[in-house]
Short mmCIF file of C-alpha atoms and ligand atoms in Angstrom, two decimals:
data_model
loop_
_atom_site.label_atom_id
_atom_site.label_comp_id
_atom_site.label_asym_id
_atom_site.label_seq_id
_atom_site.Cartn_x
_atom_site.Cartn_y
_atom_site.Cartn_z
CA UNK H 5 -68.74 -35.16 -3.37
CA UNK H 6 -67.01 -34.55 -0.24
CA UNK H 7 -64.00 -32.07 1.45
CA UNK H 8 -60.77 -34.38 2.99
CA UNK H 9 -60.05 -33.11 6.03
CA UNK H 10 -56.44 -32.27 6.07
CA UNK H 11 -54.93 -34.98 8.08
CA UNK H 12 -53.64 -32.42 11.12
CA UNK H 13 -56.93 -30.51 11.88
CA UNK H 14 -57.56 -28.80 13.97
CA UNK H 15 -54.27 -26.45 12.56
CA UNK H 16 -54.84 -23.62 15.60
CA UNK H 17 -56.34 -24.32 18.76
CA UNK H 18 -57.06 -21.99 21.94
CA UNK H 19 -53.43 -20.47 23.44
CA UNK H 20 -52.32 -18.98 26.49
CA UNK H 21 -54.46 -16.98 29.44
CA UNK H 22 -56.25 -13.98 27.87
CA UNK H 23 -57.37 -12.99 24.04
CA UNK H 24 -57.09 -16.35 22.42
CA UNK H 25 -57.20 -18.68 25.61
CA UNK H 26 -61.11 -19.68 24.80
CA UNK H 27 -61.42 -20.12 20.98
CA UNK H 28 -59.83 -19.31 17.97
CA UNK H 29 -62.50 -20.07 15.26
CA UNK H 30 -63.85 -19.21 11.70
CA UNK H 31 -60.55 -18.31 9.55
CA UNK H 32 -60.13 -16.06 6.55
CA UNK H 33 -57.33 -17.04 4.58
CA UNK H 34 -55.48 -15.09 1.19
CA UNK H 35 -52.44 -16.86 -0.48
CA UNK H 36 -49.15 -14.99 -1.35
CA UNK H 37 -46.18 -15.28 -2.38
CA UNK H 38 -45.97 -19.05 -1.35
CA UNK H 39 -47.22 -18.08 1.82
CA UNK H 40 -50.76 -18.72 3.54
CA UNK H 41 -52.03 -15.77 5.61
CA UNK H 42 -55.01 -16.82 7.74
CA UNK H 43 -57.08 -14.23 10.46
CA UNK H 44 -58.98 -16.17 12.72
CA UNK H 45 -61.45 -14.73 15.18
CA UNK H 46 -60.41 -15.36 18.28
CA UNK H 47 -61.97 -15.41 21.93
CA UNK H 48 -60.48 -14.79 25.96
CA UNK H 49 -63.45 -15.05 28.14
CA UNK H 50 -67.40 -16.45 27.91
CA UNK H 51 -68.59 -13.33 29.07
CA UNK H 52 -68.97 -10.06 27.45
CA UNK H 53 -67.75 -12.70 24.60
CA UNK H 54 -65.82 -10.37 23.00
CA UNK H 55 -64.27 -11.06 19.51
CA UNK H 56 -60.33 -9.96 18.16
CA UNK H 57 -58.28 -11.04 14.90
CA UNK H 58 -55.53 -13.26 15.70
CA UNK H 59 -52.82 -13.91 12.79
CA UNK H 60 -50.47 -16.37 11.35
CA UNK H 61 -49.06 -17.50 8.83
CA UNK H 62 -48.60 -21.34 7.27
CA UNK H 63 -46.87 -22.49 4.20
CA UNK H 64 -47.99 -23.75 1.06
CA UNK H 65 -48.27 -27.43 2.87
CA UNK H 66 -50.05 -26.33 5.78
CA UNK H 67 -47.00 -26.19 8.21
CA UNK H 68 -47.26 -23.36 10.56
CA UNK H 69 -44.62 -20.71 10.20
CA UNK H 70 -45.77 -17.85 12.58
CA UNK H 71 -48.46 -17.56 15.05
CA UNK H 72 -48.63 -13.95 16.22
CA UNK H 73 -48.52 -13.09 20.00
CA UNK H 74 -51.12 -10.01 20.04
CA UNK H 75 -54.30 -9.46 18.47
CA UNK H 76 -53.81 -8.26 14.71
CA UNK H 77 -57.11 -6.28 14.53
CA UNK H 78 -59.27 -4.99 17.81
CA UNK H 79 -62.43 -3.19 17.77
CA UNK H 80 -62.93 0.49 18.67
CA UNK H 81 -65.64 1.67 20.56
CA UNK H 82 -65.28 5.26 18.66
CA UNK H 83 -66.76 3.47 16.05
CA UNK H 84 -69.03 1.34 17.96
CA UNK H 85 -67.47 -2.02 17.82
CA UNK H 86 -67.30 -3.97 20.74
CA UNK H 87 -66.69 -6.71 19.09
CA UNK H 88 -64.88 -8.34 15.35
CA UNK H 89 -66.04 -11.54 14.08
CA UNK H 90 -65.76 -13.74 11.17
CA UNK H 91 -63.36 -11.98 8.67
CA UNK H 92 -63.40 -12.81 4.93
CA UNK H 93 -59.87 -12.05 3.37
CA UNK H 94 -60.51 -10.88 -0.74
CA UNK H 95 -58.02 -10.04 -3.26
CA UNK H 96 -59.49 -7.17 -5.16
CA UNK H 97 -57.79 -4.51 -7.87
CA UNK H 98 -54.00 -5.50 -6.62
CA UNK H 99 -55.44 -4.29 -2.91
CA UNK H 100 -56.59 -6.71 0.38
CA UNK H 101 -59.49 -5.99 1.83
CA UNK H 102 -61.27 -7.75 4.93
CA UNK H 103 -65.30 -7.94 5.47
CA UNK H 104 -65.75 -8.91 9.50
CA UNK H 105 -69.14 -8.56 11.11
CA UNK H 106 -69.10 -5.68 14.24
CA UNK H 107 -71.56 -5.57 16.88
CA UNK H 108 -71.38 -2.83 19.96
CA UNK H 109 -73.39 -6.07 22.28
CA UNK H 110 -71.41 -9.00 22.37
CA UNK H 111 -72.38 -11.67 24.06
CA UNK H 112 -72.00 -15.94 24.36
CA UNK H 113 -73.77 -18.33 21.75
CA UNK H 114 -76.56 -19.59 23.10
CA UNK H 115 -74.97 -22.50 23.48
CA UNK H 116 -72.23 -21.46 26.58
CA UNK H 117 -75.26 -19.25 27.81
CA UNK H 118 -77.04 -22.31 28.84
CA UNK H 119 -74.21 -24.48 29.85
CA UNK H 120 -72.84 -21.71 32.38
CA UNK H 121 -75.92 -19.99 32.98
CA UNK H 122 -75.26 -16.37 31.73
CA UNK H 123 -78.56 -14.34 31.24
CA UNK H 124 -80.06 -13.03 28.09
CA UNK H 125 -78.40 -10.17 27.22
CA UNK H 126 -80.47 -6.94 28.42
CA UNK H 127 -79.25 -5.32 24.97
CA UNK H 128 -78.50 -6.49 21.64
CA UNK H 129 -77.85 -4.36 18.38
CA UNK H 130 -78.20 -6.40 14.75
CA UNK H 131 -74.88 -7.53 13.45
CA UNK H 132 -73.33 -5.50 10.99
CA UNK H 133 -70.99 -6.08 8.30
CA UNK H 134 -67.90 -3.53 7.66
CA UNK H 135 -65.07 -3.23 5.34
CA UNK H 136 -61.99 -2.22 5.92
CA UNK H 137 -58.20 -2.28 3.16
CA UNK H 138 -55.64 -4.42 4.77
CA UNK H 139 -52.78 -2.87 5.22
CA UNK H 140 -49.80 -5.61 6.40
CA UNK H 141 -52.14 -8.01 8.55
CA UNK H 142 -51.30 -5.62 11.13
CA UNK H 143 -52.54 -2.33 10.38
CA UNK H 144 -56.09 -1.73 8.49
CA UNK H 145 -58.10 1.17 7.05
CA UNK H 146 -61.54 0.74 8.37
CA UNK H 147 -64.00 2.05 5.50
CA UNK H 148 -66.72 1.96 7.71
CA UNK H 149 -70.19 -0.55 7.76
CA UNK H 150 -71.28 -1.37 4.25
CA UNK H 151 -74.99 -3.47 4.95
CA UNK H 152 -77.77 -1.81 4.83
CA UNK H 153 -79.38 0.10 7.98
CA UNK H 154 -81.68 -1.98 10.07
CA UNK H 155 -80.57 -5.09 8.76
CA UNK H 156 -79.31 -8.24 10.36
CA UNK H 157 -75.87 -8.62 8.61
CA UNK H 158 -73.33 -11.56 8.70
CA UNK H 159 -71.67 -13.70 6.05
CA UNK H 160 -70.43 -10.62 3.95
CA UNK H 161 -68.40 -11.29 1.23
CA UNK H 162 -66.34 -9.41 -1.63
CA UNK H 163 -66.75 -10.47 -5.58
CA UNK H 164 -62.30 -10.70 -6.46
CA UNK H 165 -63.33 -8.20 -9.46
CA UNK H 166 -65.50 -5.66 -10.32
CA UNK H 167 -68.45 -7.20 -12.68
CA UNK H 168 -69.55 -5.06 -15.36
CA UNK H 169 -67.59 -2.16 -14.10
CA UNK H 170 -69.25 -2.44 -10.33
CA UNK H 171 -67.75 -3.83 -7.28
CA UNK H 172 -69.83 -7.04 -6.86
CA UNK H 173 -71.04 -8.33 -3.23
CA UNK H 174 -73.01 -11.43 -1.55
CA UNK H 175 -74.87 -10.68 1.94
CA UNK H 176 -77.10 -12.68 3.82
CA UNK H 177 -79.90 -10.27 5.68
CA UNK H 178 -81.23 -12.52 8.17
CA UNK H 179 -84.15 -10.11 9.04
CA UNK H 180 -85.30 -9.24 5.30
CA UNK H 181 -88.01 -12.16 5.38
CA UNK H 182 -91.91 -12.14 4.17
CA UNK H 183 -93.44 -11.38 1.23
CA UNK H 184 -92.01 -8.31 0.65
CA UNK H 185 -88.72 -10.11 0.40
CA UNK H 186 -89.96 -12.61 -1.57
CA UNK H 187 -88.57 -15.46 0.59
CA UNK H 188 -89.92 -17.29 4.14
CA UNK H 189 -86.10 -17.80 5.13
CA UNK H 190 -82.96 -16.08 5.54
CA UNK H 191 -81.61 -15.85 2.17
CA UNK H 192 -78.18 -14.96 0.25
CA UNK H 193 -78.70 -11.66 -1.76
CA UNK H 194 -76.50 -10.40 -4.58
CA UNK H 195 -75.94 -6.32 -4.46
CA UNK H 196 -73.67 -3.90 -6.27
CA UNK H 197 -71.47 -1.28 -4.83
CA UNK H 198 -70.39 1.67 -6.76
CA UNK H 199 -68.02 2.68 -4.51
CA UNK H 200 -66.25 0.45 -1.47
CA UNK H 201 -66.89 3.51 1.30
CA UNK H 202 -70.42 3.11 -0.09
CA UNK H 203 -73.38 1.45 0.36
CA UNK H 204 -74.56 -1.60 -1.82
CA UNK H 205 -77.89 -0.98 -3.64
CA UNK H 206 -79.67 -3.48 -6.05
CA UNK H 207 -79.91 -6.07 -4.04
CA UNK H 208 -81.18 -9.15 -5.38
CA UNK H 209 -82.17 -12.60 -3.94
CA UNK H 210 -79.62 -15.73 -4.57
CA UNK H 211 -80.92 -18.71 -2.64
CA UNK H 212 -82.81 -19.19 0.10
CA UNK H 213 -82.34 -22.94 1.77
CA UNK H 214 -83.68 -25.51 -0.06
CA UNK H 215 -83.34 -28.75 1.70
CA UNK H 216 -83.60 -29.85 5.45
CA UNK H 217 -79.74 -29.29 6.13
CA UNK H 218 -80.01 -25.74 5.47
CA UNK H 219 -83.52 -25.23 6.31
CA UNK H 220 -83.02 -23.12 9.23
CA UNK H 221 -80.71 -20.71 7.70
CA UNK H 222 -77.89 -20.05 5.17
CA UNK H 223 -75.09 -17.74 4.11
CA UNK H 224 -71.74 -17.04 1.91
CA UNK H 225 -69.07 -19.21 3.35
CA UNK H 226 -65.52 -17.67 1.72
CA UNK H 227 -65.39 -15.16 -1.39
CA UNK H 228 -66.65 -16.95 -4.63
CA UNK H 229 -63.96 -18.18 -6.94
CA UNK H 230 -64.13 -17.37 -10.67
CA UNK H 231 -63.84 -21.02 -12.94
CA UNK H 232 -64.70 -21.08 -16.62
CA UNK H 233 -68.52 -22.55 -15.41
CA UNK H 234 -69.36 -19.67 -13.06
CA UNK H 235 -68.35 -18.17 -9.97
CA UNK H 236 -67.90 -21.42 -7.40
CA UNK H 237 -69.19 -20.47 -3.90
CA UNK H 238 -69.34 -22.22 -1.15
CA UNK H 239 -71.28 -21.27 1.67
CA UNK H 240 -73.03 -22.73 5.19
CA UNK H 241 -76.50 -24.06 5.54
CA UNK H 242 -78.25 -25.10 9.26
CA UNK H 243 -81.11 -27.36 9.83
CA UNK H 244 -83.75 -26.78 12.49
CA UNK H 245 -81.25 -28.44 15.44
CA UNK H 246 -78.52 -25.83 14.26
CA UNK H 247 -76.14 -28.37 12.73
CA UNK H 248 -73.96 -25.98 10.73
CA UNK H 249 -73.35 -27.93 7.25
CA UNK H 250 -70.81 -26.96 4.09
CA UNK H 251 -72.36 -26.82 0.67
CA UNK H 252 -71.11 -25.49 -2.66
CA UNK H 253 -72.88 -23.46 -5.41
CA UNK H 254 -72.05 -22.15 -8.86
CA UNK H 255 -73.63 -18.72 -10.03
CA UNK H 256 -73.56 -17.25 -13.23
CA UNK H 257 -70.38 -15.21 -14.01
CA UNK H 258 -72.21 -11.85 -15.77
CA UNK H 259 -75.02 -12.06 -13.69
CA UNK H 260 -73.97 -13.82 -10.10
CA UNK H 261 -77.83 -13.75 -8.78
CA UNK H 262 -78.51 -16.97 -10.95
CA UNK H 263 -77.57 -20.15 -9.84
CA UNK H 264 -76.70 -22.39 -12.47
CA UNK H 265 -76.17 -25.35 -10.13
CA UNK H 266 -75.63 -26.77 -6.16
CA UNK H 267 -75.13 -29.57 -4.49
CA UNK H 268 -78.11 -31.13 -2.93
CA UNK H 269 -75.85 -33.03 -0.39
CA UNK H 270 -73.45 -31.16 2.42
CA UNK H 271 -69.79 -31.09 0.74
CA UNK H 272 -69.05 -31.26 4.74
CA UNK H 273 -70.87 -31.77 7.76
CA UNK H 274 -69.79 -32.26 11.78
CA UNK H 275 -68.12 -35.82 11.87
CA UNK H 276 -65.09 -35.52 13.81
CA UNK H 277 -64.98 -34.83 17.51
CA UNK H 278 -63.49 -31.44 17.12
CA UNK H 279 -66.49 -30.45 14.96
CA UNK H 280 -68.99 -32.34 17.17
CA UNK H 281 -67.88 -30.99 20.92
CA UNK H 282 -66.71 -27.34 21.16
CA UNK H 283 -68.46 -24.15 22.82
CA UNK H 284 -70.95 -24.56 20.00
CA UNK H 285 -71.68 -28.35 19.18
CA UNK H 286 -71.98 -29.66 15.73
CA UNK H 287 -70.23 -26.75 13.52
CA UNK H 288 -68.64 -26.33 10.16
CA UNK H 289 -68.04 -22.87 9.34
CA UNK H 290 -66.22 -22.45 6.05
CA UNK H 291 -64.48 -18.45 5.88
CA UNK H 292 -61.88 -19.33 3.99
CA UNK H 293 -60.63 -20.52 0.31
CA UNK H 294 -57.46 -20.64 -1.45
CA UNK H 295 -56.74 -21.96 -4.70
CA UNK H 296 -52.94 -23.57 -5.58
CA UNK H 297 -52.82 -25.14 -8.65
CA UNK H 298 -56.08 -26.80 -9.03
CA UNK H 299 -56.71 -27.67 -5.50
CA UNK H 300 -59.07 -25.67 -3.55
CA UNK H 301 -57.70 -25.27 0.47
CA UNK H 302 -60.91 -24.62 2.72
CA UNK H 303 -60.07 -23.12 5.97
CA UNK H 304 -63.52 -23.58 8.42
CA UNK H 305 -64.35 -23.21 12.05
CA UNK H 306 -65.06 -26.43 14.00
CA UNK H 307 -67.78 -26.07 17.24
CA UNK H 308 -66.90 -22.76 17.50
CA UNK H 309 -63.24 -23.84 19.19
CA UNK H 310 -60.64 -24.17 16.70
CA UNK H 311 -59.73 -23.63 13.00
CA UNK H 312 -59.34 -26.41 10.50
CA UNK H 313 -59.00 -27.22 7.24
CA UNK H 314 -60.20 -29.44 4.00
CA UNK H 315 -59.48 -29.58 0.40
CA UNK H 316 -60.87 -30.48 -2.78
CA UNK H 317 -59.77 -30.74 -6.55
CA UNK H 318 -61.30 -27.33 -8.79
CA UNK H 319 -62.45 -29.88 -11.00
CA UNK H 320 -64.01 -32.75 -9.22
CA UNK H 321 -66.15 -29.99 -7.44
CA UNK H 322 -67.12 -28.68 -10.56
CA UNK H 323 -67.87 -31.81 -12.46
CA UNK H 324 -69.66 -33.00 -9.38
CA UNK H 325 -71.88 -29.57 -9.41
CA UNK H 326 -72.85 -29.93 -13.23
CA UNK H 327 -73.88 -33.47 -13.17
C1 BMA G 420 -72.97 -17.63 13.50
C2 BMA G 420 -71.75 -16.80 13.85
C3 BMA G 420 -70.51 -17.62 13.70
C4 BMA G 420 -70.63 -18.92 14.45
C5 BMA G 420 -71.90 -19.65 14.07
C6 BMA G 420 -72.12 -20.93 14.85
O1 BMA G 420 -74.14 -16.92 13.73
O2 BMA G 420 -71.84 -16.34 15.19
O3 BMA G 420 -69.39 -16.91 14.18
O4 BMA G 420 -69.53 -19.75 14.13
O5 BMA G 420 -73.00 -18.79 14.29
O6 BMA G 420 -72.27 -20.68 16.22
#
């Protein structure tokens, strides 16, 4: 079982001279009204490294409509964000919200570090997830950072309903390790939230990476999608030489910490050049999903440069899971 890469990839690439002239990577994506609204975090300059929202829009068939000039979403510094990375779009209760990972120390990916020979940052803060209700794609409501304190936060993502009455969320603390935790590797952990200006609580362990490809590390790719056999998620896994692979769960609809079933195989892995040669080699970085008709649209980051996209049928993915 394998994504198709969409036969125009990479859809956005780097633009112009200052916020977006580096990289425009890992897209969120929500579908409306005929219309595909995709944030992208975008990049102007290897050092501080600092991350903005871009926006635009594409139709149903993947034809770009609008590309917006300025930054949709910027951090601020009141709030300690220096920086806004890897947004997850989520339908939730008729409302839009966006999860995007802050930091107050940006800095390059190891990665660019080496190739232009920019220090080790002096400071570094953990990664934190936030929330935040989206407005128009051009004004949010930040509801301030929902992972817990201390801990090393990406890969955030929102449940599309409440389950059982709660608000429903994966995270992926990369620091909650040992045998307190109950796994040796970062791990995806299931929490509620009883309120979304809260905190989650409850947290409890999902999957930790099983096989070489996501040995190294793992972590919630786009929001999960409800089917009739569980909630389908797909999510990122990355080996010990930080290849960044695409695999696909399916986790039990009442209770979302079970997994009833994933692949054993990458559903995608770095094959084309644009996925093989970027500021980060060898990347796949699902962030986005939508669903028309029975075909799932995957929006992912390639080598930390551009934005692309694959798809699969709902069914052949699930078929392929329960065998
Ligand atoms: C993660 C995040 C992503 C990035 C990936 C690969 O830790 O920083 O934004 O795409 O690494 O470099």
């Amino acid at each position: 079982m394998k994504l198709l890469r969409h036969k125009v990839n990479p859809i956005l690439k780097p633009r112009g001279v200052d916020w977006e002239s580096i990289a425009v990577f890992n897209p969120a994506a929500v579908y409306s009204e005929g219309k595909i609204h995709v944030l992208y975090r975008a990049v102007g300059e290897y050092y501080p490294y600092i991350s903005r929202l871009g926006y635009a829009i594409f139709d149903k068939n993947l034809n770009l409509v609008e590309r917006f000039q300025q930054p949709c979403f910027v951090p601020d510094f009141k709030v300690w964000e220096e920086s806004i990375e890897d947004p997850r779009l989520i339908a939730l209760d008729g409302k839009l919200y966006l999860t995007y990972v802050t930091t107050p120390t940006p800095g390059p990916p190891g990665a660019v570090r080496r190739r232009l020979g920019i220090p080790m940052p002096t400071r570094s803060a953990m990664p934190r997830t936030a929330l935040a209700e989206v407005q128009d794609f051009h004004n949010y409501n930040r509801m301030g950072i929902i992972t817990p304190f201390g801990a090393d936060e990406r890969d955030v993502v929102l449940f599309p309903e409440k389950i059982n009455g709660r608000y429903a969320i994966l995270h992926r603390a990369a620091n909650w390790i040992g045998a307190d935790y109950h796994t040796s590797g970062p791990a995806i952990w299931f929490a509620w939230m009883d309120s979304l200006d809260g905190k989650m609580q409850g947290h409890k362990l999902v999957m930790q990476g099983e096989t070489e490809w996501e040995g190294n590390k793992l972590g919630a790719g786009p929001p999960p999608i409800k089917t009739d056999a569980g909630w389908l998620l797909i999510y990122h896994g990355v080996d010990e030489n930080t290849v960044y692979r695409a695999g696909a769960a399916l986790l039990d609809l009442e209770q979302p910490w079970k997994v009833i079933a994933r692949s054993s195989e990458p559903i995608l892995e770095p094959e084309e050049d644009y996925e093989k040669f970027g500021d980060v080699p060898n990347v796949v970085f699902p962030e986005g999903i939508v669903r028309i008709d029975d075909e799932l649209i995957i929006f992912y980051g390639a080598a930390d440069k551009v934005c692309c996209v694959a798809k699969i049928g709902l069914n052949e993915i699930i078929d392929d899971l329960l065998k």
